[in-house]
C-alpha atoms as an extended CHARMM CRD file, in Angstrom:
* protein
*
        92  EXT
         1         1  UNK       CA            -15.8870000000       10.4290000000       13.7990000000  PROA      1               0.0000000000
         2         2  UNK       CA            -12.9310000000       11.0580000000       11.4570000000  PROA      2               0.0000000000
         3         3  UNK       CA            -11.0300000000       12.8330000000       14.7030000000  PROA      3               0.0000000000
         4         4  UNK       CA            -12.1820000000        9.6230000000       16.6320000000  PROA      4               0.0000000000
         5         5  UNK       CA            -10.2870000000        7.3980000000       14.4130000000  PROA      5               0.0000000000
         6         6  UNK       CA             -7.0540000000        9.7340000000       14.1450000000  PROA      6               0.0000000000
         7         7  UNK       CA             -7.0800000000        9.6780000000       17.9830000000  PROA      7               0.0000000000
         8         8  UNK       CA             -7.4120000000        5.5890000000       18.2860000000  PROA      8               0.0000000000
         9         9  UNK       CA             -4.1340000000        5.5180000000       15.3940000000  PROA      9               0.0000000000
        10        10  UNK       CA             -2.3210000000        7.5320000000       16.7440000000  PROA      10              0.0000000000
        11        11  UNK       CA             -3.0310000000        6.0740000000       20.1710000000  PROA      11              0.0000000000
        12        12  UNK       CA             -1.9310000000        2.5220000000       19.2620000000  PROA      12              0.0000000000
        13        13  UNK       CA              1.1530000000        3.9500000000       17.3410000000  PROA      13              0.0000000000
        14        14  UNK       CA              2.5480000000        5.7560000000       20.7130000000  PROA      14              0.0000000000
        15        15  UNK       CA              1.4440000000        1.8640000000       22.5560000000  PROA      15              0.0000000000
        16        16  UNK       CA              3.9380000000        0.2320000000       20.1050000000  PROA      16              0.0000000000
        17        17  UNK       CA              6.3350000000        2.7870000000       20.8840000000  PROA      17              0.0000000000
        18        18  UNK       CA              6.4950000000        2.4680000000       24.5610000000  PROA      18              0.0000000000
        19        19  UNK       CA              5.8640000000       -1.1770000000       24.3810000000  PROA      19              0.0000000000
        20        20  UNK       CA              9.3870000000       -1.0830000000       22.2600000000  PROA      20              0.0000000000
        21        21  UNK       CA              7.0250000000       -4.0970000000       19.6160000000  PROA      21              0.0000000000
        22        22  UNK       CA              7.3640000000       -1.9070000000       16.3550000000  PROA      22              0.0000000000
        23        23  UNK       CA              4.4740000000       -1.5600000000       14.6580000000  PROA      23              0.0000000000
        24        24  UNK       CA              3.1350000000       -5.0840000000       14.5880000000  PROA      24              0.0000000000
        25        25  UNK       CA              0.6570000000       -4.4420000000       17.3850000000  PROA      25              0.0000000000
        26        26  UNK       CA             -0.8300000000       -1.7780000000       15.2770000000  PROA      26              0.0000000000
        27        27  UNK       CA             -0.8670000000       -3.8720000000       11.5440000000  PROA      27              0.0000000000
        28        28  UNK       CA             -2.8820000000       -6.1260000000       13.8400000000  PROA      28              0.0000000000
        29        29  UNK       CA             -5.4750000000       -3.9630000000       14.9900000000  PROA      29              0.0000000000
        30        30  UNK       CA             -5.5040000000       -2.1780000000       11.7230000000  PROA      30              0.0000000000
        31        31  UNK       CA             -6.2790000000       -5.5260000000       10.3660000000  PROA      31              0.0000000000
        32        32  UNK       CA             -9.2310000000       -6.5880000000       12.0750000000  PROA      32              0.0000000000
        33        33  UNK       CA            -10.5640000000       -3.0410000000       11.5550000000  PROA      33              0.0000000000
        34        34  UNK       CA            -10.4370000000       -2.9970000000        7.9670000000  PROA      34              0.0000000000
        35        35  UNK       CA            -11.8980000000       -6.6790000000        8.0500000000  PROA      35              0.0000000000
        36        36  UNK       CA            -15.3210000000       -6.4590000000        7.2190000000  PROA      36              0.0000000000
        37        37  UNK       CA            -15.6080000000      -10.4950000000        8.3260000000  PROA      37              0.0000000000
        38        38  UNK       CA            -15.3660000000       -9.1960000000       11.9610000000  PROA      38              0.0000000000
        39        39  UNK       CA            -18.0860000000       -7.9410000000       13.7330000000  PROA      39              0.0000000000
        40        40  UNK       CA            -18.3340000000       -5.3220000000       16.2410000000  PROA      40              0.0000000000
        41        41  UNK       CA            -18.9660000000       -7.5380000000       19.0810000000  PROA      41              0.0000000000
        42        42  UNK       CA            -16.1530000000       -9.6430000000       17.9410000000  PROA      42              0.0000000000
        43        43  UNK       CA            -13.6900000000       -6.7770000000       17.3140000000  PROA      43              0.0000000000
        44        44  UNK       CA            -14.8280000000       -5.7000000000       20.9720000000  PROA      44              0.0000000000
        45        45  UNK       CA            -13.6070000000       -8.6730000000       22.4720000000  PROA      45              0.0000000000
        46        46  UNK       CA            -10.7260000000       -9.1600000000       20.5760000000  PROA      46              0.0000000000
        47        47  UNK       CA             -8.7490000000       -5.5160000000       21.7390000000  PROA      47              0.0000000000
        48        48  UNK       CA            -10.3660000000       -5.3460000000       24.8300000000  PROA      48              0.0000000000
        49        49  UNK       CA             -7.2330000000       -5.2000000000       26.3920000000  PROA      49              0.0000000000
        50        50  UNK       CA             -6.7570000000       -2.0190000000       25.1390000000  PROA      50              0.0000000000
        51        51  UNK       CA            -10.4590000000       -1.1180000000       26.7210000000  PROA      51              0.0000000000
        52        52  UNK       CA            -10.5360000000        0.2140000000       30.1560000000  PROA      52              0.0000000000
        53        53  UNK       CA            -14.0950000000        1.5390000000       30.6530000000  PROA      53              0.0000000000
        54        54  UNK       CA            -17.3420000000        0.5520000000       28.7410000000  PROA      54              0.0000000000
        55        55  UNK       CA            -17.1890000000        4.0160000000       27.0370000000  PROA      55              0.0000000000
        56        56  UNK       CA            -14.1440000000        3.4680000000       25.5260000000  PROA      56              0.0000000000
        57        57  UNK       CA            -15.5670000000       -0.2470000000       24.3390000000  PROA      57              0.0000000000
        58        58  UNK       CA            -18.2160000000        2.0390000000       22.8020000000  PROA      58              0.0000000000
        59        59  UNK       CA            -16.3330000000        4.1230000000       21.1200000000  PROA      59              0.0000000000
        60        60  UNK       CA            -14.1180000000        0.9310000000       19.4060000000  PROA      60              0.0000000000
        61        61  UNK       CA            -17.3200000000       -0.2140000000       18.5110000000  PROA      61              0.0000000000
        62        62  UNK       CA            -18.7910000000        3.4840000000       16.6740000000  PROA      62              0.0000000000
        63        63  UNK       CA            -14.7870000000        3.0720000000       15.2820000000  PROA      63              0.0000000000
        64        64  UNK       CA            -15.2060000000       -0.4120000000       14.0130000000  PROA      64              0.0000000000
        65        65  UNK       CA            -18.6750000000        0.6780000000       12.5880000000  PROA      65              0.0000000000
        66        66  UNK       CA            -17.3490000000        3.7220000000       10.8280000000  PROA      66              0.0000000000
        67        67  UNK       CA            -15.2620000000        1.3630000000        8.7500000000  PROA      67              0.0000000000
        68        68  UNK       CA            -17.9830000000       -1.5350000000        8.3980000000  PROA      68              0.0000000000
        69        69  UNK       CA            -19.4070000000        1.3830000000        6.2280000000  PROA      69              0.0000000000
        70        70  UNK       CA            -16.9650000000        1.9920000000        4.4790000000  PROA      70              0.0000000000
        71        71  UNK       CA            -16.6400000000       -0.0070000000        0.3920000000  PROA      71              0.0000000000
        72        72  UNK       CA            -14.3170000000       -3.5700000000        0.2390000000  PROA      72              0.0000000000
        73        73  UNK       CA            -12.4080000000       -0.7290000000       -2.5570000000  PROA      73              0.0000000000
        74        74  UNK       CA            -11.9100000000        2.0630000000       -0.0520000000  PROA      74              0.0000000000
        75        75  UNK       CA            -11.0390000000       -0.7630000000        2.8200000000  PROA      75              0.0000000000
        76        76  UNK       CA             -8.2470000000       -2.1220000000        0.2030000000  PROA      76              0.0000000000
        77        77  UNK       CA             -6.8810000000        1.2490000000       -0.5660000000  PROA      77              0.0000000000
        78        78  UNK       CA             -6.8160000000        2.1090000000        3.1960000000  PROA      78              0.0000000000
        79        79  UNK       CA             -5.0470000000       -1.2520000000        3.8610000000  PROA      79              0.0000000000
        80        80  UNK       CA             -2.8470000000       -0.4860000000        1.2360000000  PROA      80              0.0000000000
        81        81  UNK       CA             -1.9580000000        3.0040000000        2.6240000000  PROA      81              0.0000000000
        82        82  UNK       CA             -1.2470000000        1.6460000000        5.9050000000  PROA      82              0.0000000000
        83        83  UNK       CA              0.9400000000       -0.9220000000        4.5480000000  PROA      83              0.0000000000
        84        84  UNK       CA              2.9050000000        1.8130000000        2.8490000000  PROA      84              0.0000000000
        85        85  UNK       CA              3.2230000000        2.9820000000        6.3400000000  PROA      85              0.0000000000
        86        86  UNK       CA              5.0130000000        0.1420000000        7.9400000000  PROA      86              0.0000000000
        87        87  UNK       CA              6.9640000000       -0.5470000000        5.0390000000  PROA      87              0.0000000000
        88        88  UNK       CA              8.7500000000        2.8200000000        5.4990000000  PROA      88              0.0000000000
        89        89  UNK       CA             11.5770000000        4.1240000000        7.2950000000  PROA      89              0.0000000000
        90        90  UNK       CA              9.8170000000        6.0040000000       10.4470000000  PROA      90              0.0000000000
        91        91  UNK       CA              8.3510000000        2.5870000000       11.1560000000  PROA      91              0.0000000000
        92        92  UNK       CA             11.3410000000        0.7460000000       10.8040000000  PROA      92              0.0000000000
């Protein structure tokens, strides 16, 4: 699972590359994955644009779930981190 959500990252980050939009695309979907408000259903429908097959919906939704288990503390801190992130030069 922990591979599975390296893969998705990293995936977005090379989509804001070639789509030349920074790295707002991916504080957006970072967002609503750390949001424990949204469910999986809703975070499904909300990047299915990035979706292309209903395996790859599943897998968003065993993503989403990984962090719906996750504590509101280690959420924050991963927020946090990932804020870090943008906020640095590579990302500039």
């Amino acid at each position: 699972m922990k591979l599975l959500m390296i893969l998705m990252l990293a995936t977005l980050a090379l989509h804001c590359y070639a789509a030349d939009s920074g790295c707002k695309l991916l504080e957006d979907v970072v967002e609503k994955t750390i949001n424990s408000d949204i469910s999986i259903p809703e975070y499904k429908e909300l990047l299915q644009e990035f979706t292309d097959s209903e395996a790859a919906a599943e897998a968003m939704g065993k993503f989403k779930q990984c962090f719906l288990s996750q504590s509101h503390r280690t959420l924050k801190n991963f927020g946090l981190m990932m804020h870090t992130m943008y906020d640095s030069i590579w990302c500039n």
